[in-house]
CSV table of C-alpha atoms in Angstrom, one decimal:
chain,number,residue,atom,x,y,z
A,1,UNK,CA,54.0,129.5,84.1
A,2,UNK,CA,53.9,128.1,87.5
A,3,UNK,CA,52.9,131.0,90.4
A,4,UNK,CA,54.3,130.8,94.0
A,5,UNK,CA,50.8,128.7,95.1
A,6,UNK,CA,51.5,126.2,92.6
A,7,UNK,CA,54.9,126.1,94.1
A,8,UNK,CA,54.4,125.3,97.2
A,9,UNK,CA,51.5,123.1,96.3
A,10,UNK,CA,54.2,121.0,94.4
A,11,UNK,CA,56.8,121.3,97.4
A,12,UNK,CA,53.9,120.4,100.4
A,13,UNK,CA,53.0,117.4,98.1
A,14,UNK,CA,56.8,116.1,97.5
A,15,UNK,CA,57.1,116.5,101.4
A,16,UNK,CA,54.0,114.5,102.3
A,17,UNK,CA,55.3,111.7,99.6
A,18,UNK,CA,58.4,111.6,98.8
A,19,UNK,CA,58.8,108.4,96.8
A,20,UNK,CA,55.5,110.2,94.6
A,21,UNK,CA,56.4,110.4,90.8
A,22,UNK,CA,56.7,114.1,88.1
A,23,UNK,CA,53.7,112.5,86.7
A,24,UNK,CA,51.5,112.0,89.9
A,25,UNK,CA,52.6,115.3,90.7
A,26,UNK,CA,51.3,116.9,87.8
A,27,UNK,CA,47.7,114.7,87.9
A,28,UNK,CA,47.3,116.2,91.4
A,29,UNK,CA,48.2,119.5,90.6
A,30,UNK,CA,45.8,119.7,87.5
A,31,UNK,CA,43.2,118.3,89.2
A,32,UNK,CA,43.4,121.1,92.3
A,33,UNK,CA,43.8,124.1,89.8
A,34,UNK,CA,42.6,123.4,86.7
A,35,UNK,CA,45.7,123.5,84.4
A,36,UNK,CA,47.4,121.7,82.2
A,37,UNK,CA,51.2,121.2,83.1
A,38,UNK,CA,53.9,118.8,82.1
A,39,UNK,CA,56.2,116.5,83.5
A,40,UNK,CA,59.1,118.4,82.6
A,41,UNK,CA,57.5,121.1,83.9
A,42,UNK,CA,57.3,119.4,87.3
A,43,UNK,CA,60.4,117.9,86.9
A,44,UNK,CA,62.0,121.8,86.3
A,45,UNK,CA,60.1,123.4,89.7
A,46,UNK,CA,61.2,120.3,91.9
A,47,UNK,CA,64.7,121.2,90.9
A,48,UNK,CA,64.3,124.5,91.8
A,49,UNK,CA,62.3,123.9,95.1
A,50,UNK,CA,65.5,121.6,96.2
A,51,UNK,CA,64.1,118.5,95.8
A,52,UNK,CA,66.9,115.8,94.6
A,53,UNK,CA,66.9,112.5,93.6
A,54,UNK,CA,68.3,109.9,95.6
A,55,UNK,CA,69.0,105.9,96.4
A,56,UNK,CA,66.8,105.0,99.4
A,57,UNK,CA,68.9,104.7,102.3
A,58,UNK,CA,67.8,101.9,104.6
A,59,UNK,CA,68.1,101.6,108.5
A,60,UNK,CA,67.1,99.1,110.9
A,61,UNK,CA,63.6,98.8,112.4
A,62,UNK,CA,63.6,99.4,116.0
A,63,UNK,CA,59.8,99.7,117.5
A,64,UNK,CA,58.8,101.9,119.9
A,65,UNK,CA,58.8,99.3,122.9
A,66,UNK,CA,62.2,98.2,122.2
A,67,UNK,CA,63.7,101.6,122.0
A,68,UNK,CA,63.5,101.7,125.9
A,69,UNK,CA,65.2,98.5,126.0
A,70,UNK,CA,68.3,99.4,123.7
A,71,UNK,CA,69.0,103.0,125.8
A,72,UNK,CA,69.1,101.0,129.2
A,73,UNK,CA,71.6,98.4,127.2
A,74,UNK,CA,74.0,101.0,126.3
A,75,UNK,CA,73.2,103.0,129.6
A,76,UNK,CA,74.2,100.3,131.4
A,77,UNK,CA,77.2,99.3,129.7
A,78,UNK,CA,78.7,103.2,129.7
A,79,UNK,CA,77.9,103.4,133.5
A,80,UNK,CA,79.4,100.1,134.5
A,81,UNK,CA,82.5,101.0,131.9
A,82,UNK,CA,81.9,97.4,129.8
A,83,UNK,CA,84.6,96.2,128.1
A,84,UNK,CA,84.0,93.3,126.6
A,85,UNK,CA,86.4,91.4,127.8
A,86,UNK,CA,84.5,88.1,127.8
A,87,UNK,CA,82.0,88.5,125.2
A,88,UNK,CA,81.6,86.3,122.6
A,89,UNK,CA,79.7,88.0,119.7
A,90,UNK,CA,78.0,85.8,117.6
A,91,UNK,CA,75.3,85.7,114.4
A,92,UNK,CA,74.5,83.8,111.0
A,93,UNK,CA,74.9,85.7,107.5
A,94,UNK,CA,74.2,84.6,103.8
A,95,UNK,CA,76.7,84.8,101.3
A,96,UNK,CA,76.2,84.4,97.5
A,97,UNK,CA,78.2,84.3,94.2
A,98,UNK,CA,79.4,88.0,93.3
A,99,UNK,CA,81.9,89.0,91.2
A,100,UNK,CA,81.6,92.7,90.9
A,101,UNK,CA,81.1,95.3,93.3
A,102,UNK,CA,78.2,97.5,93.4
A,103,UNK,CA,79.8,101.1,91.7
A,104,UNK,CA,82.8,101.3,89.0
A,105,UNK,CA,83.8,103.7,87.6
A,106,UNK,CA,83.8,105.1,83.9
A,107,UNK,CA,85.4,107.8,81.4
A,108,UNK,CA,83.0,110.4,80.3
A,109,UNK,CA,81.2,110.1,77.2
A,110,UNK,CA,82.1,105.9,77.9
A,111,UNK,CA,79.0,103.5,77.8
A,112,UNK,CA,78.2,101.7,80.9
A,113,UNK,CA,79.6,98.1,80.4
A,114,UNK,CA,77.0,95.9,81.8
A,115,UNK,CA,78.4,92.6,84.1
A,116,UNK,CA,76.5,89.4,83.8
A,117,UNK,CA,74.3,88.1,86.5
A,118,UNK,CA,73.0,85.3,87.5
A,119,UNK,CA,69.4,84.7,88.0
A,120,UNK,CA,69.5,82.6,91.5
A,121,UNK,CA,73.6,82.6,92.3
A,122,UNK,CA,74.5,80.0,94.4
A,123,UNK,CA,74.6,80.9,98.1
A,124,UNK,CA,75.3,79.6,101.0
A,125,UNK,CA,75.1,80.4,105.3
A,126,UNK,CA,77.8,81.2,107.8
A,127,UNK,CA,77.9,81.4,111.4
A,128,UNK,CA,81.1,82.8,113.3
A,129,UNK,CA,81.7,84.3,116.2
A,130,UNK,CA,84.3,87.1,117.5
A,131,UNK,CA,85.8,87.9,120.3
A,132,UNK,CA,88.9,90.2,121.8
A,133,UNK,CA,90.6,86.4,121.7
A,134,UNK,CA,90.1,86.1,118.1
A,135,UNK,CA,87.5,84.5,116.3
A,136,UNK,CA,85.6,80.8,116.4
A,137,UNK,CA,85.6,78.7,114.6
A,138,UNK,CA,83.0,78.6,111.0
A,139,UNK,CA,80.6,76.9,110.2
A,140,UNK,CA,79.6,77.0,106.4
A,141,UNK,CA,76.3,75.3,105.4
A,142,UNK,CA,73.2,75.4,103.0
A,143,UNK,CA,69.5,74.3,104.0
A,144,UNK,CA,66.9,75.2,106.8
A,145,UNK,CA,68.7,76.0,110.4
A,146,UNK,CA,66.1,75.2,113.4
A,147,UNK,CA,66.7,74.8,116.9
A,148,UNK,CA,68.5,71.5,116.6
A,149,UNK,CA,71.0,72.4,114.5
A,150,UNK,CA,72.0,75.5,115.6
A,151,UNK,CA,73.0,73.9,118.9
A,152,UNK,CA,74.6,70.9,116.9
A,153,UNK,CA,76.9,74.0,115.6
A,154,UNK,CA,77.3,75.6,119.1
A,155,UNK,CA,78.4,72.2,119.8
A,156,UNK,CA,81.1,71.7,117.6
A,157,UNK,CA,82.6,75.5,117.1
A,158,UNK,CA,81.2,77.4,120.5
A,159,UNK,CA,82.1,74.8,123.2
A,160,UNK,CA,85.7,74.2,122.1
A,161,UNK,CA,86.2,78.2,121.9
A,162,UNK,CA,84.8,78.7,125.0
A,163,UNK,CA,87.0,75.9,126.9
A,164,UNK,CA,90.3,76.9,125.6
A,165,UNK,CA,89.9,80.8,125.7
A,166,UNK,CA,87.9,81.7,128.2
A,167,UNK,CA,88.0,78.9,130.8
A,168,UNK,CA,87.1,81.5,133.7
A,169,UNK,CA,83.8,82.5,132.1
A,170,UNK,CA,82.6,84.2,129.3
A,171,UNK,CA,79.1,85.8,128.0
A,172,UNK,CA,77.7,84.7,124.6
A,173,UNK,CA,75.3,87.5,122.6
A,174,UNK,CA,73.3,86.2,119.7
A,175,UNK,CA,70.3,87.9,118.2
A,176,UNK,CA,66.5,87.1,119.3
A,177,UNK,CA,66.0,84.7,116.5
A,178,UNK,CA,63.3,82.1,117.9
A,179,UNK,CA,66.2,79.0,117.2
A,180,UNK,CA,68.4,81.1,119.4
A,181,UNK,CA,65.8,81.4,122.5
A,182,UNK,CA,63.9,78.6,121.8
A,183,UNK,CA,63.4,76.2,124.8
A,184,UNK,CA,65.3,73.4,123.7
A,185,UNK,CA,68.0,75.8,122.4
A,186,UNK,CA,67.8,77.6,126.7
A,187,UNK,CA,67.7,74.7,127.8
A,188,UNK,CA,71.1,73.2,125.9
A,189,UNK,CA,72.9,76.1,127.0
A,190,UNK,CA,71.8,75.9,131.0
A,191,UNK,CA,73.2,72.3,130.6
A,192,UNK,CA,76.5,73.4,129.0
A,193,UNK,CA,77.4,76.3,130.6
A,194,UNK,CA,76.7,78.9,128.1
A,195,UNK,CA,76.0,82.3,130.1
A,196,UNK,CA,74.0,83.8,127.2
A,197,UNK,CA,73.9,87.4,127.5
A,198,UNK,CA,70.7,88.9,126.5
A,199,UNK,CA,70.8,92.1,124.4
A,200,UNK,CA,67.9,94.4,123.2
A,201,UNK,CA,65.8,93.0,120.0
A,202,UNK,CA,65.9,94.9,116.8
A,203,UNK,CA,69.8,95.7,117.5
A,204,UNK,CA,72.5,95.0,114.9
A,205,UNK,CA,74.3,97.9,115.5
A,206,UNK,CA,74.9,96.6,119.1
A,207,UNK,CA,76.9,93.4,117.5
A,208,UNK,CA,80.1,94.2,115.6
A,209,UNK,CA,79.9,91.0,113.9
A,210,UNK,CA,77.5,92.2,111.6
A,211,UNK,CA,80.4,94.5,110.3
A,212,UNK,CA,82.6,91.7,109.9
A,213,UNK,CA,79.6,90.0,107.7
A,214,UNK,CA,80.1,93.4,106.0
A,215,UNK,CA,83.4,92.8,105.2
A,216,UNK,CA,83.5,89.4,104.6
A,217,UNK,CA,80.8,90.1,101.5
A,218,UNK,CA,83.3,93.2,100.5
A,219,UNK,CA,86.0,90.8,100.1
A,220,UNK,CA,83.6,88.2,98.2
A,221,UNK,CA,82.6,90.8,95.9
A,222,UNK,CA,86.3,92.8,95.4
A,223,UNK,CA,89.0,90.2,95.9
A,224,UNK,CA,87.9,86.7,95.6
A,225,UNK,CA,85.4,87.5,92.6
A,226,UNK,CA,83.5,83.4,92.4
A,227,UNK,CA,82.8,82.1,89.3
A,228,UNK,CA,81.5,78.6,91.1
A,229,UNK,CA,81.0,76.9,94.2
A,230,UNK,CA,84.3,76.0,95.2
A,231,UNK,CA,86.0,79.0,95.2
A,232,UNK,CA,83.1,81.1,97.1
A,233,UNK,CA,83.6,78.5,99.4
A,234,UNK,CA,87.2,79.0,99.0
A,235,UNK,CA,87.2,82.5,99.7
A,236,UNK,CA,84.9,82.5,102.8
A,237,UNK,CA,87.2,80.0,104.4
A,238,UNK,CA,90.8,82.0,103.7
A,239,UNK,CA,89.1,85.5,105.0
A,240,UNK,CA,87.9,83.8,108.1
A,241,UNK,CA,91.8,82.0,108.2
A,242,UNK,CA,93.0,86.0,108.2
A,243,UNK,CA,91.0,87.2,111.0
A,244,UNK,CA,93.2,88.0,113.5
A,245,UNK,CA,92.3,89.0,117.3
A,246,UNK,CA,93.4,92.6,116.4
A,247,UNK,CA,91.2,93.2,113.9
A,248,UNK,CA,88.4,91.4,116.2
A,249,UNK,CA,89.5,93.9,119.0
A,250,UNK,CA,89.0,96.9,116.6
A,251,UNK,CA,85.4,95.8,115.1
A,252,UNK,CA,84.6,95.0,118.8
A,253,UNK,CA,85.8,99.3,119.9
A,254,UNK,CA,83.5,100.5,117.5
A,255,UNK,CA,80.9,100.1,119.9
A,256,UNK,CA,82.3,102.5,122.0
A,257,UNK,CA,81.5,104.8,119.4
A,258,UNK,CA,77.6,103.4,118.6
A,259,UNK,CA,76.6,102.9,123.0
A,260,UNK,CA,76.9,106.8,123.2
A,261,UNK,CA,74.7,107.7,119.6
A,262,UNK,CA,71.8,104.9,121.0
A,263,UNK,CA,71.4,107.8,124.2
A,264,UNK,CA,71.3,110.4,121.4
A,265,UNK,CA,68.7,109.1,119.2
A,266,UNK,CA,66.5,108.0,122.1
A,267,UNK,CA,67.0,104.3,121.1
A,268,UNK,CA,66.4,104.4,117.4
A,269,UNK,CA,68.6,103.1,114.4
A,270,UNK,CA,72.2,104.6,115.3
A,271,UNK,CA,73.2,104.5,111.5
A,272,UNK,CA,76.1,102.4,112.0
């Protein structure tokens, strides 16, 4: 029988380690007080300490000295009442074969039916842009993007955008990605016109595109469901045909929700 000292030697442990095994549990606590206890024995008390387990939720990484950086973004932006008139949001994503979505459901008592899955799918990248005009235009492609191609791409899809919806200036927001501020890449845009707007590094949540990426993949994995290369391709191309400016306009709002949580959390991961 486990006393109260064993207890809470079992629920300090669990709290200093969380990711730490029954059967590491019950090494250390054998080897503190000299008695022999099980697994299920460990696995019993963490149960009735409260202890549950769960899926690791991931966040982003935001460091210390660009948590500063991202409250002063969203500061500014509430103060100066930002609407994002003229912002272009823009960003790269990866998409691959997937046919399934990550939970189904089944009857009790039924056996899970396993979905095959391929060793190395076939993927490919994306780079798109949104805006409360409506979207860019895509660009779908495999291989190793540097500096020279990512303006070759700016070239053909940002330029034309730019020139026929916001012919009165615009602001451009891309990640910190070294292509992105790399000097030939500064130097492209000071000779074409593109007001880049820097944003804080490390900030995802700050660029609703990355939901759109979200829901691009959603549609991959739900609706489309590829079997080859054509029809990923396929599938990409006819959700990007059905973005509309609306639904640009709504992913865009959402930051009005995530500028006030960054002041909250002090500049760490917002969660959204």
């Amino acid at each position: 029988m486990l006393q109260e000292v064993h207890l809470e030697f079992i629920d300090e442990t669990i709290r200093n380690d969380r990711e730490i095994s029954a059967r590491e549990v019950a090494k250390l606590l054998t080897e503190r007080f000299h008695i022999p206890v099980s697994e299920t024995t460990i696995k019993r008390a963490r149960q009735r300490l409260g202890w549950k387990h769960s899926p690791t939720q991931y966040c982003q990484m935001v460091r210390e000295a660009n948590k500063p950086k991202r409250v002063n973004y969203a500061l500014e932006c509430i103060i100066n009442r930002e609407t994002f008139d003229n912002v272009i949001f823009t960003d790269e994503t990866t998409v691959k074969i997937q046919s399934s979505t990550r939970y189904s459901f089944r009857k009790e008592g039924e056996e899970t039916q396993a979905k095959g899955k391929p060793k190395h799918p076939y993927q490919v990248h994306v780079w798109g842009g949104i805006s409360r005009q409506g979207p860019t235009g895509l660009y779908i492609f495999t291989g190793i993007m540097d500096s020279v191609f990512y303006q070759e791409i700016l070239n053909e899809q940002l330029l034309p955008f730019i020139q026929e919806k916001y012919p009165n200036g615009h602001r451009l927001v891309q990640d910190n990605d070294p292509k992105h501020v790399s000097r030939s890449t500064k130097q492209w845009m000071q000779d074409n016109n593109v007001n880049h707007w820097v944003t804080p590094p490390e900030s995802p949540d700050l660029n609703p595109i990355e939901n759109i990426w979200a829901a691009l993949k959603f549609h991959i994995r739900r609706r489309v469901k590829p079997s080859n290369q054509q029809e990923l391709l396929d599938g990409i191309q006819e959700y990007w045909n059905n973005l509309s400016a609306e639904t640009c306009c709504s992913y865009i709002n959402h930051l009005y929700k995530v500028l006030p949580k960054v002041l909250d959390v002090d500049g760490n991961a917002t969660g959204y």
